[in-house]
Amino acid sequence: MSDPVQRPRSFQEIILALQTYWARQGCAILQPYDMEVGAGTFHPATTLRSLGTNPWAAAYVQPSRRPTDGRYGENPNRLQHYYQYQVLIKPSPPNLQDLYLGSLQAIGIDMALHDIRFVEDDWESPTLGAWGLGWEVWCDGMEVSQFTYFQQVGGHDCHPVSGELTYGLERLAMYVLGVDHVMDMPFNDPNAPIPLTYGDIFKQTEEEFARWNFDVANTDVLLDHFVEAENECNAILSQEALDPKTGKRIIMAHPAYDQCIKASHIFNLLDARGVISVTERQAYIGRVRTLAKACADAFVQTRAGGWSEDAA
Amino acid sequence: MPDLLIELFSEEIPARMQARAADDLKKLVTNGLVEAGLTYASAAAFSTPRRLTLTIEGMLDASPSITEERKGPKADAPEKAIEGFLRGAGLTRDQLEERETPKGNILFAMIKKPGRPAAEIVAEVLDTTIRNFPWPKSMRWGTGSLRWVRPLHSILCILSAEDGAQVVPMNVDGIEAGATTRGHRFLAPDMITVNNFDDYAAKLKRAFVVLDPAERRDAIWHDATNMAFANGLEVVEDAGLLAEVAGLVEWPVVLMGRIGDAFLDLPPEVLQTSMKEHQKFFSVRSPKTGRIERFVTVANRTTADDGATILAGNEKVLSARLSDAKFFWENDLRIAKSDAGMQVWVDRLSNVTFHNKLGTQAELISRMEVLAGELAPMVGADADEARQAARFAKADLSSEMVYEFPELQGLMGSYYAKAAGKSGAIAAAAQDHYAPLGPSDDVPTAPVSIAVALAEKIDKLTGFWAIDEKPTGSKDPFALRRAALGVIRILVENDLHVRLDQLHAAQLLRNKRKVMPGLEDHHVEDLLHDIAKHGVFGAAFDAFIHRNDKKAPNDDIAKLETAVPEKSGDLMSFLHDRLKVYLKDQGVRHDVIDACIAMPGNDDLTLLVKRAKALSETLKTDDGENLIQGFKRANNILSQAEAADGVEYSYGADIKFAETDEERALFAALDAAEAQINPAMAAQDFTDAMSAMASLRAPIDAFFDAVQVNSDNSTVRRNRLNLLSRIRTICSSVADLTKIDG
């Protein structure tokens, strides 16, 4: 499955080990998406590429933001900004569970000493109009990954089915490195001339963002931004497929989807500010879902989404 | 007689689905085999996280040959008809039998169906079973179209006899059946080839798989209780958790771990919830103090270090979970005990919308508060205490613990209320006011809890009625049916008489205030005052209008005149509908309830239920059933006469105009019944009243047998009609019997 590895000593070594491992399994190693997202799934390399018939294999780190989880950097394992490692392979290979277990070995988890379990956890993203079946993977009682076979995304049935793996990197790394508080975790080599801990890099930002997320973010402005993103998304998708300037068929699924991502993140911020009630939540989630579905509808009309001139 | 062994090997099957799936596999396969003629001696099914297994012993090796006789057309039928019959039977003319029958000569086909080998039938039945398996949720994977609970990897399907095993040739969506399986994912992952069930079970055990879930459960419970006992402790029983955990492992290894000292003072419910929900740990407590001191976890493997690494990992995860919980608990307690106290949380709820039309949670709470105060005297609670209880009942929604563990809402509220120095009744109401959540959930019985629980539900119902968000069909997003059933059960099961109409009208107004800009606070106050004074909304509204220069101050208020009674009436019939469902489960018929709803005071649900139960019991007796017939006959004759004559016969039957003994006997019986019924009605003893009525059955029957009501003598006729009217009046005192079926 994989080469025997030395126990990693830092957060970044674990990331690098995962990158190397999944590159060897044939995945394209992508870079994070350059927008604020709540999870790696929002990256268009997952959301959009899981649609249509074209095969796909990608892996990447995705910084993820969950404003409500901010704890001013004080909680040992809760952050408003953290990293997910995401793998998406379409069609899901028959040995995906083995490939996944190989990745745990690659980051130094000794299969002979630990108790790895696949515990039912069906995944559903009401904002993306998506769901799948799978598990949370437990290592000695700790959830280290989410493992999902996508069944539907953006309201479209997935055919073929993608297999998605999501690793919560901080939690996983803390476990592997034996660290109790995320801020104490070595980020780079602890023997480097300038050793840096996770806290050196993120303690202050966690404080700053927690304060802004919870108490300062201007909710009136955010509410306006939400509507603007919604309007822009719809405006983009209402354009004719034929670009009058180039004469080409250009459906702008990705720019529209960017607006959907934006709306989703603004909703998360509003939620953290406590201005959205249980009942309103549903309405907002529904509005984002409508955008996600419209983007999915548009994407499957593009080449990357499986559309072809001949079939049309 | 071969044996059949089937194993469907897949990626991890959710624990909660395994037992049902094993049963379904057994049922579907055995039904299919028997239907095709393959009978067997015995069958058993098993499940592990990765496999469903079915063993069938003593099965026929082929289905028996059978001859089916089919009746055709007459021998002299048109050629076309005979041809059609031959096509259907797959025979030629000379193979048909001609038989003489009373209807002439008829053609018969004897269709021979040869037996089929077991393997062929098994392959068909298993293929159908796999493709139509009733998983609660199933999925596709890869490029395939087959659905299974998780990807299906292999099918083991063999017929074994004395002389060896034979693979049943079959292929489901690219998966070829074979004679192999695999052991434990980590401890024995290699391929195993098996000959029969005993061989299979034995080889699996050597490959670290305990096939039988009952055996895994017993082993876990045995080891867990022993381990706890050795430490002077006991495991908190939890059959659901035990079954779930047994479904998460193929090779259970029980480990007992410590809970950090820092966490032992958390409320036991918090410890238990956190350990069970998140970690699937059993709680282990001291039998002396009842305190939870340890946990039991079940690993899926043995290790060289006897589980030390696994246990250390689990303890660490638990610590992280519990330090979160402790942090929340301490922060929450600090707020609850501070000078401002729980009011801080209530205030914070003014930033949380309950519903965009009905306002914030804080507004909801202040409506509940007023209503709880009004309800208090009706349910035997102190009004001040009920108001306070309502005010703080939902405060814990702002607490950090409830944000983290929503399932602890209410319970945390009661802990925090106690910490804040509130009375026991107020603390209890925080926990109880959501009840009853399900049909089998207990209803609150403490007066303050009852007041708050009713206020919560009535405000919710009137609120959503005020904005026309009623449940439709299967859609009930705000759980209003549950709220209605809650109101019914709290009132009826506590034997409380509360007139809902007036409360509905008042609470509708308070909710309408949110959606009608023209309806200002002082208007609401005035109207509420009038409702309290006049009892009903109509009179209150008239009085209000009268004071305001005889016209509504604005359009919104003008609309109330019809809107409030309409909605209040509509809500009442919604409650009556729910009541029908509730009583139907207790064996009371719909028409019985309708007959009681038709009576005045039907907004007192407890009264209504008493009527319905008394009537229902009476109808189960012969006298009761016949009384209805007698009543209906009297009522029909009377109604027809009243329609024909254009008068109402309602008074003045006089025994001196009676001509027959039966007539005089009926007079006497009615006098006697009335003497019993009147005090019974005054005491709301409907059972007694009904039994008095039932005693009228014989004299009424005798009267109708002997007496012609429509006498030629108009005085006698009028007197008899007035006598029937007495029957009608008396029999209608408990319920409107015209609504009874039959």
GROMACS .gro file of C-alpha atoms in nm, chain B residues 546-727:
model
  182
  858HIS     CA    1  -6.926   5.082   2.108
  859ARG     CA    2  -6.668   5.267   2.316
  860ASN     CA    3  -6.483   5.379   2.003
  861ASP     CA    4  -6.766   5.592   1.862
  862LYS     CA    5  -6.928   5.278   1.722
  863LYS     CA    6  -6.667   5.214   1.457
  864ALA     CA    7  -6.342   5.030   1.426
  865PRO     CA    8  -6.043   5.268   1.465
  866ASN     CA    9  -5.884   5.126   1.148
  867ASP     CA   10  -5.912   4.854   0.883
  868ASP     CA   11  -5.693   4.607   1.069
  869ILE     CA   12  -5.918   4.622   1.370
  870ALA     CA   13  -6.229   4.596   1.154
  871LYS     CA   14  -6.089   4.273   1.013
  872LEU     CA   15  -6.064   4.124   1.360
  873GLU     CA   16  -6.442   4.103   1.392
  874THR     CA   17  -6.454   3.804   1.161
  875ALA     CA   18  -6.089   3.694   1.168
  876VAL     CA   19  -6.064   3.611   1.538
  877PRO     CA   20  -6.381   3.398   1.565
  878GLU     CA   21  -6.298   3.227   1.236
  879LYS     CA   22  -5.945   3.135   1.334
  880SER     CA   23  -6.044   3.046   1.686
  881GLY     CA   24  -6.317   2.817   1.553
  882ASP     CA   25  -6.082   2.667   1.299
  883LEU     CA   26  -5.820   2.599   1.565
  884MET     CA   27  -6.088   2.442   1.784
  885SER     CA   28  -6.186   2.202   1.505
  886PHE     CA   29  -5.817   2.122   1.452
  887LEU     CA   30  -5.796   2.028   1.820
  888HIS     CA   31  -6.117   1.826   1.786
  889ASP     CA   32  -5.967   1.639   1.491
  890ARG     CA   33  -5.656   1.558   1.694
  891LEU     CA   34  -5.882   1.453   1.980
  892LYS     CA   35  -6.056   1.209   1.747
  893VAL     CA   36  -5.723   1.049   1.663
  894TYR     CA   37  -5.633   1.038   2.032
  895LEU     CA   38  -5.965   0.880   2.131
  896LYS     CA   39  -5.974   0.644   1.837
  897ASP     CA   40  -5.658   0.484   1.976
  898GLN     CA   41  -5.858   0.427   2.294
  899GLY     CA   42  -6.141   0.261   2.105
  900VAL     CA   43  -6.386   0.553   2.084
  901ARG     CA   44  -6.559   0.584   1.749
  902HIS     CA   45  -6.560   0.898   1.535
  903ASP     CA   46  -6.938   0.935   1.532
  904VAL     CA   47  -6.942   0.915   1.912
  905ILE     CA   48  -6.698   1.203   1.934
  906ASP     CA   49  -6.893   1.401   1.674
  907ALA     CA   50  -7.209   1.352   1.881
  908CYS     CA   51  -7.029   1.500   2.183
  909ILE     CA   52  -6.860   1.783   1.993
  910ALA     CA   53  -7.210   1.894   1.892
  911MET     CA   54  -7.284   1.976   2.258
  912PRO     CA   55  -7.224   2.314   2.420
  913GLY     CA   56  -6.898   2.362   2.609
  914ASN     CA   57  -6.700   2.159   2.359
  915ASP     CA   58  -6.394   2.377   2.413
  916ASP     CA   59  -6.354   2.204   2.750
  917LEU     CA   60  -6.176   1.898   2.617
  918THR     CA   61  -6.184   1.707   2.944
  919LEU     CA   62  -6.562   1.746   2.959
  920LEU     CA   63  -6.585   1.638   2.598
  921VAL     CA   64  -6.381   1.326   2.663
  922LYS     CA   65  -6.595   1.235   2.964
  923ARG     CA   66  -6.908   1.259   2.750
  924ALA     CA   67  -6.752   1.054   2.473
  925LYS     CA   68  -6.629   0.780   2.702
  926ALA     CA   69  -6.965   0.749   2.880
  927LEU     CA   70  -7.150   0.733   2.549
  928SER     CA   71  -6.899   0.491   2.402
  929GLU     CA   72  -6.937   0.254   2.698
  930THR     CA   73  -7.317   0.270   2.681
  931LEU     CA   74  -7.314   0.191   2.310
  932LYS     CA   75  -7.126  -0.129   2.383
  933THR     CA   76  -7.433  -0.261   2.572
  934ASP     CA   77  -7.751  -0.396   2.414
  935ASP     CA   78  -7.964  -0.146   2.600
  936GLY     CA   79  -7.747   0.137   2.474
  937GLU     CA   80  -7.754   0.025   2.113
  938ASN     CA   81  -8.133  -0.021   2.125
  939LEU     CA   82  -8.185   0.306   2.304
  940ILE     CA   83  -8.029   0.479   2.004
  941GLN     CA   84  -8.281   0.307   1.776
  942GLY     CA   85  -8.568   0.408   2.003
  943PHE     CA   86  -8.437   0.762   2.022
  944LYS     CA   87  -8.398   0.785   1.647
  945ARG     CA   88  -8.749   0.654   1.589
  946ALA     CA   89  -8.890   0.907   1.834
  947ASN     CA   90  -8.685   1.183   1.680
  948ASN     CA   91  -8.786   1.095   1.324
  949ILE     CA   92  -9.158   1.086   1.399
  950LEU     CA   93  -9.126   1.407   1.592
  951SER     CA   94  -8.922   1.587   1.327
  952GLN     CA   95  -9.163   1.485   1.052
  953ALA     CA   96  -9.461   1.600   1.257
  954GLU     CA   97  -9.288   1.927   1.342
  955ALA     CA   98  -9.207   1.986   0.975
  956ALA     CA   99  -9.563   1.904   0.869
  957ASP     CA  100  -9.732   2.102   1.142
  958GLY     CA  101  -9.486   2.392   1.147
  959VAL     CA  102  -9.459   2.388   1.523
  960GLU     CA  103  -9.213   2.263   1.774
  961TYR     CA  104  -9.347   2.008   2.019
  962SER     CA  105  -9.145   2.073   2.321
  963TYR     CA  106  -9.367   2.110   2.621
  964GLY     CA  107  -9.674   1.994   2.801
  965ALA     CA  108  -9.704   1.618   2.775
  966ASP     CA  109  -9.961   1.529   3.033
  967ILE     CA  110 -10.021   1.184   3.174
  968LYS     CA  111 -10.395   1.249   3.198
  969PHE     CA  112 -10.425   1.218   2.818
  970ALA     CA  113 -10.244   0.884   2.820
  971GLU     CA  114 -10.465   0.606   2.688
  972THR     CA  115 -10.260   0.289   2.730
  973ASP     CA  116 -10.057   0.126   3.002
  974GLU     CA  117  -9.745   0.146   2.786
  975GLU     CA  118  -9.794   0.519   2.753
  976ARG     CA  119  -9.836   0.562   3.125
  977ALA     CA  120  -9.536   0.339   3.189
  978LEU     CA  121  -9.325   0.561   2.964
  979PHE     CA  122  -9.436   0.870   3.156
  980ALA     CA  123  -9.330   0.704   3.478
  981ALA     CA  124  -9.000   0.586   3.332
  982LEU     CA  125  -8.918   0.933   3.200
  983ASP     CA  126  -8.994   1.087   3.541
  984ALA     CA  127  -8.771   0.834   3.710
  985ALA     CA  128  -8.492   0.879   3.456
  986GLU     CA  129  -8.506   1.255   3.485
  987ALA     CA  130  -8.476   1.232   3.860
  988GLN     CA  131  -8.152   1.040   3.816
  989ILE     CA  132  -8.019   1.229   3.514
  990ASN     CA  133  -8.055   1.585   3.642
  991PRO     CA  134  -7.829   1.548   3.945
  992ALA     CA  135  -7.589   1.330   3.742
  993MET     CA  136  -7.561   1.601   3.477
  994ALA     CA  137  -7.507   1.864   3.743
  995ALA     CA  138  -7.220   1.653   3.875
  996GLN     CA  139  -7.096   1.585   3.520
  997ASP     CA  140  -7.137   1.216   3.590
  998PHE     CA  141  -7.217   1.119   3.233
  999THR     CA  142  -7.183   0.749   3.300
 1000ASP     CA  143  -7.464   0.767   3.554
 1001ALA     CA  144  -7.674   0.981   3.321
 1002MET     CA  145  -7.622   0.740   3.035
 1003SER     CA  146  -7.717   0.440   3.245
 1004ALA     CA  147  -8.039   0.615   3.343
 1005MET     CA  148  -8.107   0.675   2.976
 1006ALA     CA  149  -8.032   0.316   2.887
 1007SER     CA  150  -8.300   0.210   3.135
 1008LEU     CA  151  -8.553   0.388   2.909
 1009ARG     CA  152  -8.491   0.141   2.633
 1010ALA     CA  153  -8.757  -0.113   2.747
 1011PRO     CA  154  -9.043   0.136   2.808
 1012ILE     CA  155  -8.965   0.317   2.480
 1013ASP     CA  156  -8.970  -0.011   2.286
 1014ALA     CA  157  -9.295  -0.116   2.456
 1015PHE     CA  158  -9.448   0.222   2.380
 1016PHE     CA  159  -9.370   0.201   2.010
 1017ASP     CA  160  -9.495  -0.160   1.994
 1018ALA     CA  161  -9.830  -0.076   2.147
 1019VAL     CA  162  -9.905   0.284   2.060
 1020GLN     CA  163  -9.983   0.462   1.735
 1021VAL     CA  164  -9.847   0.815   1.779
 1022ASN     CA  165 -10.049   0.970   1.502
 1023SER     CA  166 -10.386   0.918   1.666
 1024ASP     CA  167 -10.703   1.057   1.505
 1025ASN     CA  168 -10.766   1.241   1.826
 1026SER     CA  169 -10.561   1.560   1.784
 1027THR     CA  170 -10.525   1.613   2.160
 1028VAL     CA  171 -10.394   1.261   2.210
 1029ARG     CA  172 -10.164   1.302   1.911
 1030ARG     CA  173 -10.025   1.634   2.037
 1031ASN     CA  174  -9.976   1.483   2.380
 1032ARG     CA  175  -9.784   1.187   2.237
 1033LEU     CA  176  -9.565   1.413   2.026
 1034ASN     CA  177  -9.484   1.615   2.335
 1035LEU     CA  178  -9.401   1.288   2.508
 1036LEU     CA  179  -9.159   1.202   2.226
 1037SER     CA  180  -9.011   1.545   2.276
 1038ARG     CA  181  -8.933   1.454   2.635
 1039ILE     CA  182  -8.749   1.147   2.508
   0.00000   0.00000   0.00000
